[in-house]
Amino acid sequence: MRNNLNTFVFALAILSTFTLTAQMEQGTIEIDRSAILIEDVLTAEEQAALTPGDVLLQLRAGNERFVRSDLTARDHSFQIRETADAQYPKAIVLSCVDSRVPVEDVFDKGIGDIFVARVAGNFVNPDILGSMEFATKVSGAKLVLVMGHENCGAIHAAIDGVELGNITTMLENIKPAVEMSTKSTGERTSKNRLFVHEVVENNVYRNINRIKEDSNILKEMFDKGEIDIKGAVYDMDTGVVIFLD
């Protein structure tokens, strides 16, 4: 019964799309293209003029559009050609590898807009730090954002003490966040959502501190106000990015 209903809904959606397209081609429906946000590839001059605060506001605004399904119209073929020889991204985002967290989409960004570093549990190591240094010191990005997310498998595994191949070693980078999470009541397992949320946030805070402690380049840029280093948590249920203080 459910399969038949799904097939019917899918067929109805396809029919509606064909009908709308035909009406647009016939001119019976007019699209207000002035209301569509179109974002061009950033130039070196435009990147240089941005402040870290500007970039943070743009990421916030992009996430609001993502949540509303009001995404920017982009000509990807044009953006590919425009960024072939150089890139001037606004930020670098450290995210988890989770397939349900599409970073560029979450912030409504396109080709050439942001660097993205991904590792399960969004923790820093020398390779990630080197990537952040390249993104900021060499390529001019103005913001470093560490973004965790709810329902993170790596966080769950670190909490529950999973041991499996190289995953065991990887989880050692997350376990300190588990140990420092002491405010939540109830069992200290991945079944306790409040505890998991606390660990997710502490993992973000800890890695922000690690960035400042383990990279003299990023710390100096931060102290001079050339970049900002922020944290956030992506809510899997709503698509909202919650920026941390």
mmCIF file of C-alpha atoms in Angstrom:
data_model
loop_
_atom_site.group_PDB
_atom_site.id
_atom_site.type_symbol
_atom_site.label_atom_id
_atom_site.label_comp_id
_atom_site.label_asym_id
_atom_site.label_seq_id
_atom_site.Cartn_x
_atom_site.Cartn_y
_atom_site.Cartn_z
ATOM 1 C CA MET A 1 0.000 0.000 0.000
ATOM 2 C CA ARG A 2 2.793 2.421 0.977
ATOM 3 C CA ASN A 3 4.760 1.642 -2.206
ATOM 4 C CA ASN A 4 1.700 2.355 -4.326
ATOM 5 C CA LEU A 5 1.133 5.651 -2.502
ATOM 6 C CA ASN A 6 4.769 6.687 -2.957
ATOM 7 C CA THR A 7 4.566 5.859 -6.673
ATOM 8 C CA PHE A 8 1.422 7.945 -7.020
ATOM 9 C CA VAL A 9 2.949 10.937 -5.198
ATOM 10 C CA PHE A 10 6.103 10.729 -7.324
ATOM 11 C CA ALA A 11 4.086 10.580 -10.549
ATOM 12 C CA LEU A 12 1.989 13.543 -9.420
ATOM 13 C CA ALA A 13 5.139 15.567 -8.671
ATOM 14 C CA ILE A 14 6.571 14.785 -12.140
ATOM 15 C CA LEU A 15 3.292 15.751 -13.801
ATOM 16 C CA SER A 16 3.184 19.035 -11.844
ATOM 17 C CA THR A 17 6.752 19.823 -12.915
ATOM 18 C CA PHE A 18 5.975 19.204 -16.579
ATOM 19 C CA THR A 19 2.855 21.352 -16.317
ATOM 20 C CA LEU A 20 4.710 24.228 -14.654
ATOM 21 C CA THR A 21 7.492 24.065 -17.250
ATOM 22 C CA ALA A 22 4.978 24.152 -20.104
ATOM 23 C CA GLN A 23 3.196 27.145 -18.574
ATOM 24 C CA MET A 24 6.484 28.992 -18.208
ATOM 25 C CA GLU A 25 7.398 28.296 -21.830
ATOM 26 C CA GLN A 26 3.962 29.493 -22.992
ATOM 27 C CA GLY A 27 4.294 32.681 -20.980
ATOM 28 C CA THR A 28 1.242 32.035 -18.835
ATOM 29 C CA ILE A 29 3.415 32.089 -15.696
ATOM 30 C CA GLU A 30 5.936 34.864 -15.141
ATOM 31 C CA ILE A 31 8.937 34.389 -12.865
ATOM 32 C CA ASP A 32 10.230 37.460 -11.034
ATOM 33 C CA ARG A 33 13.922 36.916 -11.696
ATOM 34 C CA SER A 34 14.796 40.086 -9.788
ATOM 35 C CA ALA A 35 13.737 38.230 -6.643
ATOM 36 C CA ILE A 36 16.275 35.443 -7.269
ATOM 37 C CA LEU A 37 19.535 35.974 -5.427
ATOM 38 C CA ILE A 38 22.512 35.516 -7.742
ATOM 39 C CA GLU A 39 26.000 35.388 -6.254
ATOM 40 C CA ASP A 40 29.148 35.812 -8.335
ATOM 41 C CA VAL A 41 32.583 34.326 -7.722
ATOM 42 C CA LEU A 42 34.582 36.448 -5.269
ATOM 43 C CA THR A 43 37.513 38.496 -6.586
ATOM 44 C CA ALA A 44 40.780 39.180 -4.748
ATOM 45 C CA GLU A 45 39.715 42.774 -4.102
ATOM 46 C CA GLU A 46 36.334 41.731 -2.737
ATOM 47 C CA GLN A 47 37.928 39.124 -0.491
ATOM 48 C CA ALA A 48 40.434 41.648 0.867
ATOM 49 C CA ALA A 49 37.637 44.080 1.698
ATOM 50 C CA LEU A 50 35.780 41.525 3.827
ATOM 51 C CA THR A 51 36.123 41.437 7.602
ATOM 52 C CA PRO A 52 35.763 38.243 9.671
ATOM 53 C CA GLY A 53 32.480 39.667 10.950
ATOM 54 C CA ASP A 54 31.219 40.154 7.390
ATOM 55 C CA VAL A 55 31.928 36.536 6.569
ATOM 56 C CA LEU A 56 30.205 35.282 9.718
ATOM 57 C CA LEU A 57 27.096 37.299 8.853
ATOM 58 C CA GLN A 58 27.125 35.879 5.332
ATOM 59 C CA LEU A 59 27.294 32.326 6.650
ATOM 60 C CA ARG A 60 24.410 33.035 9.016
ATOM 61 C CA ALA A 61 22.346 34.500 6.183
ATOM 62 C CA GLY A 62 23.194 31.576 3.922
ATOM 63 C CA ASN A 63 22.032 29.087 6.530
ATOM 64 C CA GLU A 64 18.766 30.997 6.931
ATOM 65 C CA ARG A 65 18.199 30.675 3.181
ATOM 66 C CA PHE A 66 19.044 26.954 3.349
ATOM 67 C CA VAL A 67 16.468 26.398 6.081
ATOM 68 C CA ARG A 68 13.846 28.281 4.023
ATOM 69 C CA SER A 69 14.803 26.383 0.842
ATOM 70 C CA ASP A 70 15.457 29.784 -0.708
ATOM 71 C CA LEU A 71 18.838 28.989 -2.227
ATOM 72 C CA THR A 72 20.998 31.206 -4.391
ATOM 73 C CA ALA A 73 20.816 30.786 -8.161
ATOM 74 C CA ARG A 74 24.258 29.896 -9.519
ATOM 75 C CA ASP A 75 25.711 29.238 -12.943
ATOM 76 C CA HIS A 76 28.089 26.425 -12.019
ATOM 77 C CA SER A 77 29.600 26.174 -15.482
ATOM 78 C CA PHE A 78 30.537 29.854 -15.282
ATOM 79 C CA GLN A 79 31.882 29.455 -11.732
ATOM 80 C CA ILE A 80 34.056 26.530 -12.787
ATOM 81 C CA ARG A 81 35.635 28.629 -15.521
ATOM 82 C CA GLU A 82 36.030 31.693 -13.293
ATOM 83 C CA THR A 83 37.816 29.776 -10.527
ATOM 84 C CA ALA A 84 40.057 27.650 -12.744
ATOM 85 C CA ASP A 85 43.126 29.866 -12.317
ATOM 86 C CA ALA A 86 42.642 31.322 -8.812
ATOM 87 C CA GLN A 87 40.425 31.158 -5.738
ATOM 88 C CA TYR A 88 39.502 33.706 -3.065
ATOM 89 C CA PRO A 89 37.292 31.890 -0.526
ATOM 90 C CA LYS A 90 35.766 33.623 2.475
ATOM 91 C CA ALA A 91 36.185 30.942 5.129
ATOM 92 C CA ILE A 92 37.379 27.470 5.969
ATOM 93 C CA VAL A 93 34.909 25.149 7.680
ATOM 94 C CA LEU A 94 36.029 22.067 9.615
ATOM 95 C CA SER A 95 33.175 19.582 9.526
ATOM 96 C CA CYS A 96 32.473 15.924 10.132
ATOM 97 C CA VAL A 97 32.503 13.501 7.189
ATOM 98 C CA ASP A 98 28.810 12.734 7.798
ATOM 99 C CA SER A 99 26.958 12.608 4.464
ATOM 100 C CA ARG A 100 23.955 14.346 6.030
ATOM 101 C CA VAL A 101 25.943 17.551 6.558
ATOM 102 C CA PRO A 102 26.491 19.043 3.076
ATOM 103 C CA VAL A 103 28.574 22.028 4.145
ATOM 104 C CA GLU A 104 28.332 24.199 1.026
ATOM 105 C CA ASP A 105 24.571 23.655 0.855
ATOM 106 C CA VAL A 106 24.099 24.296 4.580
ATOM 107 C CA PHE A 107 25.576 27.782 4.130
ATOM 108 C CA ASP A 108 24.200 28.297 0.608
ATOM 109 C CA LYS A 109 27.679 28.661 -0.876
ATOM 110 C CA GLY A 110 28.995 27.676 -4.278
ATOM 111 C CA ILE A 111 32.204 26.945 -6.120
ATOM 112 C CA GLY A 112 35.105 29.035 -4.831
ATOM 113 C CA ASP A 113 33.239 30.344 -1.766
ATOM 114 C CA ILE A 114 34.606 28.286 1.135
ATOM 115 C CA PHE A 115 37.297 25.758 1.953
ATOM 116 C CA VAL A 116 35.953 22.605 3.623
ATOM 117 C CA ALA A 117 38.027 20.209 5.729
ATOM 118 C CA ARG A 118 36.279 17.029 6.821
ATOM 119 C CA VAL A 119 37.159 14.290 9.272
ATOM 120 C CA ALA A 120 34.914 12.080 11.407
ATOM 121 C CA GLY A 121 34.314 13.993 14.631
ATOM 122 C CA ASN A 122 35.581 17.325 13.221
ATOM 123 C CA PHE A 123 38.834 17.370 15.200
ATOM 124 C CA VAL A 124 42.093 19.086 14.301
ATOM 125 C CA ASN A 125 45.444 17.440 13.669
ATOM 126 C CA PRO A 126 48.638 18.691 11.962
ATOM 127 C CA ASP A 127 47.184 18.104 8.489
ATOM 128 C CA ILE A 128 43.980 19.984 9.281
ATOM 129 C CA LEU A 129 45.949 22.815 10.898
ATOM 130 C CA GLY A 130 48.172 23.044 7.839
ATOM 131 C CA SER A 131 45.073 23.234 5.657
ATOM 132 C CA MET A 132 43.682 26.035 7.821
ATOM 133 C CA GLU A 133 46.976 27.920 7.636
ATOM 134 C CA PHE A 134 46.941 27.596 3.854
ATOM 135 C CA ALA A 135 43.320 28.735 3.661
ATOM 136 C CA THR A 136 43.923 31.849 5.757
ATOM 137 C CA LYS A 137 47.559 32.921 5.575
ATOM 138 C CA VAL A 138 48.113 31.961 1.948
ATOM 139 C CA SER A 139 44.682 32.191 0.359
ATOM 140 C CA GLY A 140 43.131 34.999 2.407
ATOM 141 C CA ALA A 141 40.117 33.371 4.063
ATOM 142 C CA LYS A 142 38.842 35.479 6.962
ATOM 143 C CA LEU A 143 37.046 32.941 9.152
ATOM 144 C CA VAL A 144 37.813 29.523 10.630
ATOM 145 C CA LEU A 145 34.649 27.686 11.662
ATOM 146 C CA VAL A 146 34.640 24.403 13.570
ATOM 147 C CA MET A 147 31.220 22.818 13.046
ATOM 148 C CA GLY A 148 29.994 19.746 14.869
ATOM 149 C CA HIS A 149 26.560 18.214 14.468
ATOM 150 C CA GLU A 150 23.872 16.386 16.381
ATOM 151 C CA ASN A 151 23.585 12.592 16.063
ATOM 152 C CA CYS A 152 27.292 12.338 15.221
ATOM 153 C CA GLY A 153 28.373 8.719 14.842
ATOM 154 C CA ALA A 154 31.962 9.510 15.812
ATOM 155 C CA ILE A 155 30.781 11.193 19.015
ATOM 156 C CA HIS A 156 28.538 8.232 19.798
ATOM 157 C CA ALA A 157 31.422 5.829 19.200
ATOM 158 C CA ALA A 158 33.794 7.822 21.429
ATOM 159 C CA ILE A 159 31.204 7.911 24.212
ATOM 160 C CA ASP A 160 30.547 4.172 24.010
ATOM 161 C CA GLY A 161 34.231 3.227 23.734
ATOM 162 C CA VAL A 162 34.031 1.552 20.329
ATOM 163 C CA GLU A 163 37.163 -0.343 19.273
ATOM 164 C CA LEU A 164 37.559 -1.209 15.596
ATOM 165 C CA GLY A 165 40.687 -0.961 13.474
ATOM 166 C CA ASN A 166 41.933 2.582 12.870
ATOM 167 C CA ILE A 167 38.669 3.930 14.270
ATOM 168 C CA THR A 168 40.018 3.158 17.736
ATOM 169 C CA THR A 169 42.974 5.506 17.261
ATOM 170 C CA MET A 170 40.818 8.156 15.620
ATOM 171 C CA LEU A 171 38.424 8.241 18.566
ATOM 172 C CA GLU A 172 41.276 9.150 20.920
ATOM 173 C CA ASN A 173 40.975 12.670 19.468
ATOM 174 C CA ILE A 174 37.371 12.912 20.661
ATOM 175 C CA LYS A 175 37.527 11.168 24.045
ATOM 176 C CA PRO A 176 38.834 14.270 25.919
ATOM 177 C CA ALA A 177 35.550 16.002 25.042
ATOM 178 C CA VAL A 178 33.691 13.059 26.577
ATOM 179 C CA GLU A 179 35.721 13.276 29.773
ATOM 180 C CA MET A 180 35.183 17.026 30.166
ATOM 181 C CA SER A 181 31.396 16.704 29.794
ATOM 182 C CA THR A 182 30.106 16.541 33.360
ATOM 183 C CA LYS A 183 27.036 18.802 33.461
ATOM 184 C CA SER A 184 24.422 16.474 31.982
ATOM 185 C CA THR A 185 22.431 14.176 34.242
ATOM 186 C CA GLY A 186 21.599 10.592 33.432
ATOM 187 C CA GLU A 187 23.642 7.805 31.895
ATOM 188 C CA ARG A 188 26.909 8.625 30.135
ATOM 189 C CA THR A 189 26.060 6.720 26.957
ATOM 190 C CA SER A 190 25.086 7.622 23.416
ATOM 191 C CA LYS A 191 21.447 6.933 24.326
ATOM 192 C CA ASN A 192 21.393 10.089 26.476
ATOM 193 C CA ARG A 193 20.771 12.885 23.963
ATOM 194 C CA LEU A 194 21.522 15.659 26.451
ATOM 195 C CA PHE A 195 24.877 14.097 27.250
ATOM 196 C CA VAL A 196 25.641 13.597 23.561
ATOM 197 C CA HIS A 197 24.809 17.243 22.861
ATOM 198 C CA GLU A 198 27.149 18.368 25.641
ATOM 199 C CA VAL A 199 29.958 16.260 24.197
ATOM 200 C CA VAL A 200 29.306 17.639 20.696
ATOM 201 C CA GLU A 201 29.620 21.221 21.963
ATOM 202 C CA ASN A 202 32.668 20.479 24.114
ATOM 203 C CA ASN A 203 34.340 18.798 21.157
ATOM 204 C CA VAL A 204 33.885 22.021 19.181
ATOM 205 C CA TYR A 205 35.192 24.212 22.010
ATOM 206 C CA ARG A 206 38.167 21.926 22.596
ATOM 207 C CA ASN A 207 39.201 22.020 18.962
ATOM 208 C CA ILE A 208 38.892 25.802 18.827
ATOM 209 C CA ASN A 209 41.346 25.904 21.720
ATOM 210 C CA ARG A 210 43.606 23.383 19.989
ATOM 211 C CA ILE A 211 43.727 25.590 16.890
ATOM 212 C CA LYS A 212 44.955 28.523 18.958
ATOM 213 C CA GLU A 213 47.383 26.403 20.981
ATOM 214 C CA ASP A 214 48.874 24.311 18.165
ATOM 215 C CA SER A 215 49.137 26.866 15.344
ATOM 216 C CA ASN A 216 51.230 29.972 15.946
ATOM 217 C CA ILE A 217 50.183 31.282 12.544
ATOM 218 C CA LEU A 218 46.451 31.075 13.230
ATOM 219 C CA LYS A 219 46.832 32.369 16.777
ATOM 220 C CA GLU A 220 48.788 35.409 15.581
ATOM 221 C CA MET A 221 46.247 36.156 12.836
ATOM 222 C CA PHE A 222 43.444 35.795 15.374
ATOM 223 C CA ASP A 223 45.144 38.135 17.862
ATOM 224 C CA LYS A 224 45.623 40.741 15.125
ATOM 225 C CA GLY A 225 41.962 40.539 14.090
ATOM 226 C CA GLU A 226 42.878 39.278 10.625
ATOM 227 C CA ILE A 227 40.727 36.190 11.137
ATOM 228 C CA ASP A 228 38.141 34.956 13.586
ATOM 229 C CA ILE A 229 37.824 31.424 14.911
ATOM 230 C CA LYS A 230 34.281 30.345 15.709
ATOM 231 C CA GLY A 231 32.318 27.235 16.593
ATOM 232 C CA ALA A 232 28.919 25.945 15.588
ATOM 233 C CA VAL A 233 26.656 22.900 15.796
ATOM 234 C CA TYR A 234 24.426 21.745 12.939
ATOM 235 C CA ASP A 235 20.968 20.580 13.991
ATOM 236 C CA MET A 236 20.089 17.490 11.957
ATOM 237 C CA ASP A 237 16.363 17.856 12.641
ATOM 238 C CA THR A 238 15.961 21.415 11.359
ATOM 239 C CA GLY A 239 18.982 22.254 9.210
ATOM 240 C CA VAL A 240 19.755 25.198 11.492
ATOM 241 C CA VAL A 241 23.375 26.009 12.316
ATOM 242 C CA ILE A 242 23.645 27.135 15.935
ATOM 243 C CA PHE A 243 26.669 29.398 16.376
ATOM 244 C CA LEU A 244 28.375 29.033 19.757
ATOM 245 C CA ASP A 245 29.660 31.887 21.901
#
